[in-house]
PDB file of C-alpha atoms in Angstrom:
ATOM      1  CA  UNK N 246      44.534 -32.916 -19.572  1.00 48.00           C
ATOM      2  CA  UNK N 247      42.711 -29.845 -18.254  1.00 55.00           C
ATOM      3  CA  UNK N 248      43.770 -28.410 -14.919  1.00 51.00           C
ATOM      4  CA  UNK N 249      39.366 -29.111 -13.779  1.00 52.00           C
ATOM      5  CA  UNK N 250      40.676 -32.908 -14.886  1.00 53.00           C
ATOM      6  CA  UNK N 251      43.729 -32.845 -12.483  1.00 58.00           C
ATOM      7  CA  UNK N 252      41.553 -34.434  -9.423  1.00 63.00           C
ATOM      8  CA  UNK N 253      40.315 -37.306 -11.469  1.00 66.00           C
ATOM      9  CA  UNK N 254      43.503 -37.702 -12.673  1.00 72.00           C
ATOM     10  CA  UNK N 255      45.487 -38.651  -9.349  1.00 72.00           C
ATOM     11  CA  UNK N 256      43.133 -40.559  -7.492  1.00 73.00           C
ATOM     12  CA  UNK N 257      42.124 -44.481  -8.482  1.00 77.00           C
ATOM     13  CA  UNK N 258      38.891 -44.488  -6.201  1.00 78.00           C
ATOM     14  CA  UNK N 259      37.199 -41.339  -7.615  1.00 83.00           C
ATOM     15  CA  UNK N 260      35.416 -40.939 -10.870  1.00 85.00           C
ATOM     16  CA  UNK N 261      35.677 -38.064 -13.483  1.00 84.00           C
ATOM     17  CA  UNK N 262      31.958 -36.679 -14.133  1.00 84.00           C
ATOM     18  CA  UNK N 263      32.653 -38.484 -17.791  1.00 85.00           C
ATOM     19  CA  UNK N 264      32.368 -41.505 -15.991  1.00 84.00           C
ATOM     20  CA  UNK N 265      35.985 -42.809 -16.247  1.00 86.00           C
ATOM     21  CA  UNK N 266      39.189 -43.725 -14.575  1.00 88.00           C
ATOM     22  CA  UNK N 267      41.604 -42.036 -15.730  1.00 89.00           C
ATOM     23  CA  UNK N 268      44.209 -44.525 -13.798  1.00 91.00           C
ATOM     24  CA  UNK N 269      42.681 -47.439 -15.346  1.00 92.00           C
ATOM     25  CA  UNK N 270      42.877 -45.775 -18.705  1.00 92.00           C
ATOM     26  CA  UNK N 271      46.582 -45.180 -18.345  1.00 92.00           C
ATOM     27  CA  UNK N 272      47.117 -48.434 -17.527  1.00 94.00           C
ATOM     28  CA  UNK N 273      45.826 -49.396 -20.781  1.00 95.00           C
ATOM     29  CA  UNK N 274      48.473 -47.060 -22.444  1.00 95.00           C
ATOM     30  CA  UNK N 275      50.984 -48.894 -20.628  1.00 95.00           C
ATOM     31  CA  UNK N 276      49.942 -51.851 -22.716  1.00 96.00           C
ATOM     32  CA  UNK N 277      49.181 -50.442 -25.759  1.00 95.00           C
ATOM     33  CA  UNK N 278      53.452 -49.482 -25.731  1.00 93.00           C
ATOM     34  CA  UNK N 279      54.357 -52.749 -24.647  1.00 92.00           C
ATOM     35  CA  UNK N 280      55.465 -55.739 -26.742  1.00 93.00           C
ATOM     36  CA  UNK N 281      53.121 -57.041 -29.873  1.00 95.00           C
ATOM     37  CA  UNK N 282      51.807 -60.101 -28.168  1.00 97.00           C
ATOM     38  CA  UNK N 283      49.267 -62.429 -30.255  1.00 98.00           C
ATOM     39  CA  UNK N 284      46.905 -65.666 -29.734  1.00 98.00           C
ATOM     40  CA  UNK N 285      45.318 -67.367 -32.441  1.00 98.00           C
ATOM     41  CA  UNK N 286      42.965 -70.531 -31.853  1.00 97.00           C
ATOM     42  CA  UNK N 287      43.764 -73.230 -34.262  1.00 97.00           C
ATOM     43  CA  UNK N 288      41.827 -76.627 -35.504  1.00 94.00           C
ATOM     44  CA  UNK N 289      42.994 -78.395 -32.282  1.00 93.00           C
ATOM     45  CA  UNK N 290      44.599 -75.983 -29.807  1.00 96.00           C
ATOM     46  CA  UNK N 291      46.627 -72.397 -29.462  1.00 98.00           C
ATOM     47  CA  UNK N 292      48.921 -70.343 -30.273  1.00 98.00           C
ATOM     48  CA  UNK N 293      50.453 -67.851 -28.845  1.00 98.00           C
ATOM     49  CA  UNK N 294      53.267 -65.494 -30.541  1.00 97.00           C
ATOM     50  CA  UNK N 295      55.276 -62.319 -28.947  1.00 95.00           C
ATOM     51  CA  UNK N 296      57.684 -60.092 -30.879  1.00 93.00           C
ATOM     52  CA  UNK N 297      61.155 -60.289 -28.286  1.00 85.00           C
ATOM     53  CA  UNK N 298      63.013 -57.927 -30.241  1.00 78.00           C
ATOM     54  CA  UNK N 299      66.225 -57.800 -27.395  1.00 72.00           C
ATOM     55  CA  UNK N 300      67.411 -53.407 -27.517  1.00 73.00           C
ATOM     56  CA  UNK N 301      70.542 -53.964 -26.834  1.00 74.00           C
ATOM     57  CA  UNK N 302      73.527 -56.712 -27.672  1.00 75.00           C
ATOM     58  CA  UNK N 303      74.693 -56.513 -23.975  1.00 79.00           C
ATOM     59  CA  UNK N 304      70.957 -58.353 -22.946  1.00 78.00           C
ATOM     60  CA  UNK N 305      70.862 -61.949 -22.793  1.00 78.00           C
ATOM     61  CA  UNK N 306      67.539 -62.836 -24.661  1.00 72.00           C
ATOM     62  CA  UNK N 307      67.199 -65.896 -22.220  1.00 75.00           C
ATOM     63  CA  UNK N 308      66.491 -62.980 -19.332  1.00 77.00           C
ATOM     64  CA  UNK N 309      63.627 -61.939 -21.098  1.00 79.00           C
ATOM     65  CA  UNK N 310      60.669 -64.191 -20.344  1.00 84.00           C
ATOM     66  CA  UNK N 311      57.158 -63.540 -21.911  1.00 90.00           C
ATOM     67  CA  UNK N 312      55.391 -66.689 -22.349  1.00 96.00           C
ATOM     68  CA  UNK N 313      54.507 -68.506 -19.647  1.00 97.00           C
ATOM     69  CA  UNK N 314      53.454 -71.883 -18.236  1.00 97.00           C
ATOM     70  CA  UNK N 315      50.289 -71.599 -15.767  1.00 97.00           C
ATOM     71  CA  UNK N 316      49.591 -75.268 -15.518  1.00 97.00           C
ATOM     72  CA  UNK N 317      50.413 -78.404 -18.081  1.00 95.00           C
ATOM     73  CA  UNK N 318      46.724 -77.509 -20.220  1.00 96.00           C
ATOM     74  CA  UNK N 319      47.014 -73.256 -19.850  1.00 98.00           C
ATOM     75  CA  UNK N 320      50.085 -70.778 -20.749  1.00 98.00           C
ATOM     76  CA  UNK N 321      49.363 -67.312 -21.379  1.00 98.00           C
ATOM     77  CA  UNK N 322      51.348 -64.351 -22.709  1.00 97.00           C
ATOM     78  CA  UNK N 323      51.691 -60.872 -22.024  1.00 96.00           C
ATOM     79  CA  UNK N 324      52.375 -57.283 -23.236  1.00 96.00           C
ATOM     80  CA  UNK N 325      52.885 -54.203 -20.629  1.00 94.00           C
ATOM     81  CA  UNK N 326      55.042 -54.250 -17.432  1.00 94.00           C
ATOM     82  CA  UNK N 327      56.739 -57.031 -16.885  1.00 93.00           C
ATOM     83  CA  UNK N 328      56.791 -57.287 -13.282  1.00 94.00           C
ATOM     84  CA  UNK N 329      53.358 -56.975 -12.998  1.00 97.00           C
ATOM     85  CA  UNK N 330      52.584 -59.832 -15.530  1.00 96.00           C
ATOM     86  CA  UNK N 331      55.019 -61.719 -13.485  1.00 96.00           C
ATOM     87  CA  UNK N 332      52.902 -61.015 -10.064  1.00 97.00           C
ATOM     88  CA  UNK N 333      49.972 -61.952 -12.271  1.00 98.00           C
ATOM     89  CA  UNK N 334      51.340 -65.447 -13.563  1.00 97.00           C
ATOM     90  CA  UNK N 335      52.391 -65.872  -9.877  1.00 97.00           C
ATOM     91  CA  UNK N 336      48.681 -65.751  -8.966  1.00 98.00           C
ATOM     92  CA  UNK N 337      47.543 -67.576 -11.418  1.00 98.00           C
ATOM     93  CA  UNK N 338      49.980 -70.712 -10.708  1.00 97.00           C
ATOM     94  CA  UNK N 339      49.514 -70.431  -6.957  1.00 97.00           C
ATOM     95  CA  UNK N 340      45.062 -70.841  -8.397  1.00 97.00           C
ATOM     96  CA  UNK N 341      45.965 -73.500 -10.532  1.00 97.00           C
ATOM     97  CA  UNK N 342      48.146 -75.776  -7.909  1.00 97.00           C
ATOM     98  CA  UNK N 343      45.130 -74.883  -5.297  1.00 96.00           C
ATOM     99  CA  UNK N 344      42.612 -76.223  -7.534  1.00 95.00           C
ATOM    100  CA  UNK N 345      44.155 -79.533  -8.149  1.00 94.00           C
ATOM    101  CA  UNK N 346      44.826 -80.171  -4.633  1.00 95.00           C
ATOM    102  CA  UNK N 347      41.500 -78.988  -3.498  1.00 95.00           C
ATOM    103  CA  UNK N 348      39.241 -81.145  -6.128  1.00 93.00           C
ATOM    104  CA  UNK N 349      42.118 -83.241  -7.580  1.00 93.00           C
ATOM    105  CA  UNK N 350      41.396 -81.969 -10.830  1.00 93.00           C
ATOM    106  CA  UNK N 351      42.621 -79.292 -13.429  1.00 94.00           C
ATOM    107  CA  UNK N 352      41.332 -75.997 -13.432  1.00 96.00           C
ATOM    108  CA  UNK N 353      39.124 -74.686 -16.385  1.00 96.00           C
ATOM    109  CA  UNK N 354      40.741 -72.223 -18.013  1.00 97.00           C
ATOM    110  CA  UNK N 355      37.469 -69.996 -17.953  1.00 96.00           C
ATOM    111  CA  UNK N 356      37.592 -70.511 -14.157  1.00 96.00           C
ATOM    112  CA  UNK N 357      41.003 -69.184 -14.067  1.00 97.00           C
ATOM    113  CA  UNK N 358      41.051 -66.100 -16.056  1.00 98.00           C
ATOM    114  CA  UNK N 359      37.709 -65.003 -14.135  1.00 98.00           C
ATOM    115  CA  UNK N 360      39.960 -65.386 -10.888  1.00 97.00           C
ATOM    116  CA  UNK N 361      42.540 -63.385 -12.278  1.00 98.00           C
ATOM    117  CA  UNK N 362      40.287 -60.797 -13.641  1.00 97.00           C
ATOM    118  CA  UNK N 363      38.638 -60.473 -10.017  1.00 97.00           C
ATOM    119  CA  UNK N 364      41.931 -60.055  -8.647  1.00 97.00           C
ATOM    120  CA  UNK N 365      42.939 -57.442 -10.890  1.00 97.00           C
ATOM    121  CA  UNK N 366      39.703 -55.330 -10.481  1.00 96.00           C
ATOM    122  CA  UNK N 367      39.930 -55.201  -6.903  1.00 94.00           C
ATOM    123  CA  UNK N 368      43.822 -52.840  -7.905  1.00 94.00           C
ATOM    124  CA  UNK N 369      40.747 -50.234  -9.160  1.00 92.00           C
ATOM    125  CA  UNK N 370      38.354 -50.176  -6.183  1.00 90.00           C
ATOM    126  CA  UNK N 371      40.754 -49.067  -3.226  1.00 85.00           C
ATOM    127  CA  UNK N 372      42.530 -46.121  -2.471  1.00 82.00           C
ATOM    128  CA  UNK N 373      46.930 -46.471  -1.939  1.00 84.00           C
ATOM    129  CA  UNK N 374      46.857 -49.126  -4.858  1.00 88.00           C
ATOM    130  CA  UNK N 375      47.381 -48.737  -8.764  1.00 91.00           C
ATOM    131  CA  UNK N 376      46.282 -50.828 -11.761  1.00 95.00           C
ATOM    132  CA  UNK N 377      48.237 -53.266 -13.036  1.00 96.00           C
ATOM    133  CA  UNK N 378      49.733 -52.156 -16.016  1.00 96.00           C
ATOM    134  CA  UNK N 379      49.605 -55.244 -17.616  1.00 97.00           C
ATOM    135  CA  UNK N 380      47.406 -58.020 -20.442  1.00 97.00           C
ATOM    136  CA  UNK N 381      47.211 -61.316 -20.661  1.00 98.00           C
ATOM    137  CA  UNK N 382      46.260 -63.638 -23.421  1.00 98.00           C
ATOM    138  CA  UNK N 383      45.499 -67.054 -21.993  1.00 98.00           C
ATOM    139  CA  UNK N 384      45.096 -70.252 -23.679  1.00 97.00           C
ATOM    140  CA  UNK N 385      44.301 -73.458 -23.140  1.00 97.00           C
ATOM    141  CA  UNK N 386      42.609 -76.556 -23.476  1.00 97.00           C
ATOM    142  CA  UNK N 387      39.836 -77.700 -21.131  1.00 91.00           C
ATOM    143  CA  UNK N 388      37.490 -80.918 -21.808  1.00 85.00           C
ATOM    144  CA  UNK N 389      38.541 -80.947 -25.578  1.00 73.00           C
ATOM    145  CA  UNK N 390      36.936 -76.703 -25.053  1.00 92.00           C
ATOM    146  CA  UNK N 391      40.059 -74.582 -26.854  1.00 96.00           C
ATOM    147  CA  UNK N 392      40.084 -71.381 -25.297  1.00 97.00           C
ATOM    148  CA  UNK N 393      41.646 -68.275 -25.764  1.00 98.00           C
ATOM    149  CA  UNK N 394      41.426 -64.685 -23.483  1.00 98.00           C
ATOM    150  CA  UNK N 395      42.676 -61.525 -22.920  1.00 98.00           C
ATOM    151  CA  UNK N 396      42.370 -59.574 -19.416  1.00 97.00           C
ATOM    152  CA  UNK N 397      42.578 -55.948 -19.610  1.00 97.00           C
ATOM    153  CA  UNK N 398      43.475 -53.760 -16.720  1.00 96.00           C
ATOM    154  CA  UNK N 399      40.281 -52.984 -15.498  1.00 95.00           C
ATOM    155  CA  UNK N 400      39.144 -56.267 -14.350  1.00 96.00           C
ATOM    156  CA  UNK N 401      37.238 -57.486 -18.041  1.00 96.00           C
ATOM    157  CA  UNK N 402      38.304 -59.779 -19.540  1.00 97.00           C
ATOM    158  CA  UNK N 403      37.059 -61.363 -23.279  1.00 97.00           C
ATOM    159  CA  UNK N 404      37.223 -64.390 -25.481  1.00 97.00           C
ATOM    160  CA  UNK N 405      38.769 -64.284 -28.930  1.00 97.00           C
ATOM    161  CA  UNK N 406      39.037 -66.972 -31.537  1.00 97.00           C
ATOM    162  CA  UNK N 407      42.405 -64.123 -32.894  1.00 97.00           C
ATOM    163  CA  UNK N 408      43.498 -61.015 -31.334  1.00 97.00           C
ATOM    164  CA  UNK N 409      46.479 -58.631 -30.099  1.00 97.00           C
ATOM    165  CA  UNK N 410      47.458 -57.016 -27.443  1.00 97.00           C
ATOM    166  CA  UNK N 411      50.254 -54.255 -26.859  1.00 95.00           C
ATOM    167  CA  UNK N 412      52.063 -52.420 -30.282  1.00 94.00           C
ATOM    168  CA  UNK N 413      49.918 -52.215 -33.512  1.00 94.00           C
ATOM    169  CA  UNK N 414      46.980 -53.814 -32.170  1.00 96.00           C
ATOM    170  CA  UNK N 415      44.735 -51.446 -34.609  1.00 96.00           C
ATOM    171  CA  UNK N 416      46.521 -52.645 -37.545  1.00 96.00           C
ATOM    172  CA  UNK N 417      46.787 -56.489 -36.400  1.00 97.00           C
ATOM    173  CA  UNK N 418      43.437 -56.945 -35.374  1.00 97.00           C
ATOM    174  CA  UNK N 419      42.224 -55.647 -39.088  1.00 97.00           C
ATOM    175  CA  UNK N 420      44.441 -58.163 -40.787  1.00 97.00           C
ATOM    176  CA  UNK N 421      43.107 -60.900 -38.893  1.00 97.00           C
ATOM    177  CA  UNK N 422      39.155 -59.731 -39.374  1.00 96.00           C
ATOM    178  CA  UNK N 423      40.791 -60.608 -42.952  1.00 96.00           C
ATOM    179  CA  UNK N 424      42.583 -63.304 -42.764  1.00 96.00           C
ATOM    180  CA  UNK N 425      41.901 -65.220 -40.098  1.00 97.00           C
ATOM    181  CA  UNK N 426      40.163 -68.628 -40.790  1.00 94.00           C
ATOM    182  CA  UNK N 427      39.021 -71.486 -38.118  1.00 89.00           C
ATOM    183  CA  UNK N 428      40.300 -74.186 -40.424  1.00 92.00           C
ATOM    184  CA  UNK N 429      43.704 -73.088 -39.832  1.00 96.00           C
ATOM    185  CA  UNK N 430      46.046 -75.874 -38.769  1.00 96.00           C
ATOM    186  CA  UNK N 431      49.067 -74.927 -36.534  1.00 96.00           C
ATOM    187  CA  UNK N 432      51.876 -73.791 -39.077  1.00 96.00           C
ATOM    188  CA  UNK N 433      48.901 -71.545 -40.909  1.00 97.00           C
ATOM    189  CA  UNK N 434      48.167 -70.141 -37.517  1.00 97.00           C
ATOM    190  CA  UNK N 435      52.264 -69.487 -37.015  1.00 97.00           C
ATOM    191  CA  UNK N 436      52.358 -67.845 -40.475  1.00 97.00           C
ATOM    192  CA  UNK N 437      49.828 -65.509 -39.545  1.00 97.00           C
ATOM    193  CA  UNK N 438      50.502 -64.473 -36.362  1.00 97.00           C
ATOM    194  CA  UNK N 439      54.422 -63.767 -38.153  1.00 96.00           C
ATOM    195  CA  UNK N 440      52.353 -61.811 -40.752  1.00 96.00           C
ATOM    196  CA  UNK N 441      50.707 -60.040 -38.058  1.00 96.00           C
ATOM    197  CA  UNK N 442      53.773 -59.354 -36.344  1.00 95.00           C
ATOM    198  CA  UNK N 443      55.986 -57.861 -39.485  1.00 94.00           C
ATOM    199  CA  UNK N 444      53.264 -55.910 -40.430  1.00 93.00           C
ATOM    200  CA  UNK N 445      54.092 -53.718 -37.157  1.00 93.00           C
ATOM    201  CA  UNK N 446      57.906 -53.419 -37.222  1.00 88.00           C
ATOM    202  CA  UNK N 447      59.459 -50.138 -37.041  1.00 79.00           C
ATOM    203  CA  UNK N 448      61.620 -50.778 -40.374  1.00 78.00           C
ATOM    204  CA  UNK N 449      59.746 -53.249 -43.039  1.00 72.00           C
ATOM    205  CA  UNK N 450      63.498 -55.421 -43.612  1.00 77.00           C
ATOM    206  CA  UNK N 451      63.828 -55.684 -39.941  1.00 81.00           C
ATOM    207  CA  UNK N 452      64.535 -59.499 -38.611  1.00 84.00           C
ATOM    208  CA  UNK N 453      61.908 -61.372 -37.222  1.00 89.00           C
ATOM    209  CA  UNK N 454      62.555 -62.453 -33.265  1.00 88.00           C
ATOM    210  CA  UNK N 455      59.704 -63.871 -31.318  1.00 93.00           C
ATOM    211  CA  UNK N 456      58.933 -66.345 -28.907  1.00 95.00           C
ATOM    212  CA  UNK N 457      56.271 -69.290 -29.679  1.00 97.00           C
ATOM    213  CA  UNK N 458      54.640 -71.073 -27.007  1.00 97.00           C
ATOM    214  CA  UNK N 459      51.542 -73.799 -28.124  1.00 97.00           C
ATOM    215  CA  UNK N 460      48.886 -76.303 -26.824  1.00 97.00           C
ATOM    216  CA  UNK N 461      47.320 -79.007 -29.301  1.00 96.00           C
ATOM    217  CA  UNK N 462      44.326 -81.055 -27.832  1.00 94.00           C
ATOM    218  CA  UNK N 463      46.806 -84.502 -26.176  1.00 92.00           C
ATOM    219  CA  UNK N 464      49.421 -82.560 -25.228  1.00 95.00           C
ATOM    220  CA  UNK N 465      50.661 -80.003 -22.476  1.00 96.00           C
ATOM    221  CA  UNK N 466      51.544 -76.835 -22.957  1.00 97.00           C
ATOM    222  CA  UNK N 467      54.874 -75.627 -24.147  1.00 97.00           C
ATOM    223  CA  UNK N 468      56.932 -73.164 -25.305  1.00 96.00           C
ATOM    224  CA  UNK N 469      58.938 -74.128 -28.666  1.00 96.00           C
ATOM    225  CA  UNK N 470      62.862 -74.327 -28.563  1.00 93.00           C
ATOM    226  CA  UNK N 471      64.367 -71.277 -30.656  1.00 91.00           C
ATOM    227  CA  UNK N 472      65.623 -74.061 -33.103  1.00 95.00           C
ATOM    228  CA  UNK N 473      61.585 -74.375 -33.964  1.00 96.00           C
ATOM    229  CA  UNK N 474      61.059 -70.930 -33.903  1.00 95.00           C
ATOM    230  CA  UNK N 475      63.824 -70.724 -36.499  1.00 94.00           C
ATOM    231  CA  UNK N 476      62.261 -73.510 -38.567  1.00 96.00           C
ATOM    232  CA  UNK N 477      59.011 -71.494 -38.506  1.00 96.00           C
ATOM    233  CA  UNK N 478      60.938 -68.197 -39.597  1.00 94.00           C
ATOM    234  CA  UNK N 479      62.579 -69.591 -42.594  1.00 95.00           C
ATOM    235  CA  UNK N 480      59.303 -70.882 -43.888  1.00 95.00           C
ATOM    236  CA  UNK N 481      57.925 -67.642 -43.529  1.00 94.00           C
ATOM    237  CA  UNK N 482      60.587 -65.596 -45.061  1.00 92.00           C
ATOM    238  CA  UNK N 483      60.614 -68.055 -47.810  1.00 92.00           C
ATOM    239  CA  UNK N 484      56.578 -67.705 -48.458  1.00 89.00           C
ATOM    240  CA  UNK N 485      57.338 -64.023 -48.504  1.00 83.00           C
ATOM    241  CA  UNK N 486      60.086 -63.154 -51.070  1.00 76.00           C
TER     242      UNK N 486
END
């Protein structure tokens, strides 16, 4: 960055004369280093796959917790810092609960990523706070309506029928413009989210470890036991020889 830049650079509130935020935008990097993290809409519900490679043998994989139940019809994933996805989920399970109480009824899931977007924009409009340097890819089923978002750390947020957040995203995002299809039932969705995922590793014979959590229109949200994922893996592997 140039030293004229330096001003911009430090300050969340103030804007560079290119019209940007440069705390905002390094937020973004946070994400782009963090975990791959993908959602795919399916036939009748989502998916929603994150690579939980663990660094080191001394971590217990358990400890590491990326998926995440909002509510029985919403779960979300995320790629970035972890405690600030964490703060995030927080907020969006306190939203949820008030909802149901309020109106005795389930949030939308629309409804709820627009109140977490609004809560994250407000971390770029005042001074002493940062960005959260953090995604989320919520999905859910609302009314029989299969949704599927991503938040960004500036407050936007988008629906996707596929997409990626956090390492590779580039590379991901051009298989699925590929690949992707909206016939896909839940084990071609699995298969291609995997895909998407070994096309990023580091080494090409490197094992597979993620974490799978899915909704189907009927049933809640959950996150699949690792005996599933395993299941899952094998097949993979096997289409892949």
């Amino acid at each position: 960055m140039q030293p004229s830049q330096m001003a911009y650079d430090r300050a969340i509130t103030v804007f560079s004369p290119e019209g940007r935020l440069y705390q905002v935008e390094y937020a973004r990097e946070a994400v782009k280093m963090g975990s791959t993290t993908i959602g795919i809409k399916f036939k009748d519900g989502v998916v929603l796959v994150i690579d939980k490679k663990v660094r080191s043998r001394l971590i217990e994989p358990k400890s590491i917790e990326k998926i995440y139940v909002i509510d029985d019809h919403i779960g979300a994933a995320s790629s970035g810092l972890m405690a600030d996805a964490r703060a995030l989920v927080d907020f969006a399970r306190i939203n949820a609960q008030i909802e149901k109480i309020t109106y005795g009824e389930k949030i939308s899931v629309e409804t709820l990523v627009k109140k977490i977007s609004d809560y994250v924009q407000q971390y770029t409009q005042y001074g002493g706070v940062r960005p959260f340097g953090t995604s989320l890819l919520i999905g859910g089923i609302d009314d029989n309506d299969i949704s599927l978002y991503e938040t960004e750390p500036s407050g936007a947020f988008t629906g996707y029928k596929a997409t990626c957040i956090g390492k590779g995203r580039e590379v991901v995002i051009s298989l699925f413009e590929k690949e992707y299809q909206e016939n896909l039932d839940l084990e071609g969705a699995i298969m291609l989210a995997l895909k998407g995922i070994k096309s990023v590793l580091e080494e090409p014979n490197q094992p597979l470890v993620v974490e799978i959590g899915m909704i189907r229109k009927g049933e809640n949200f959950r996150i699949l036991s690792n005996e599933e994922v395993d299941e899952y893996i094998k097949k993979f592997n096997a289409m892949n020889k």
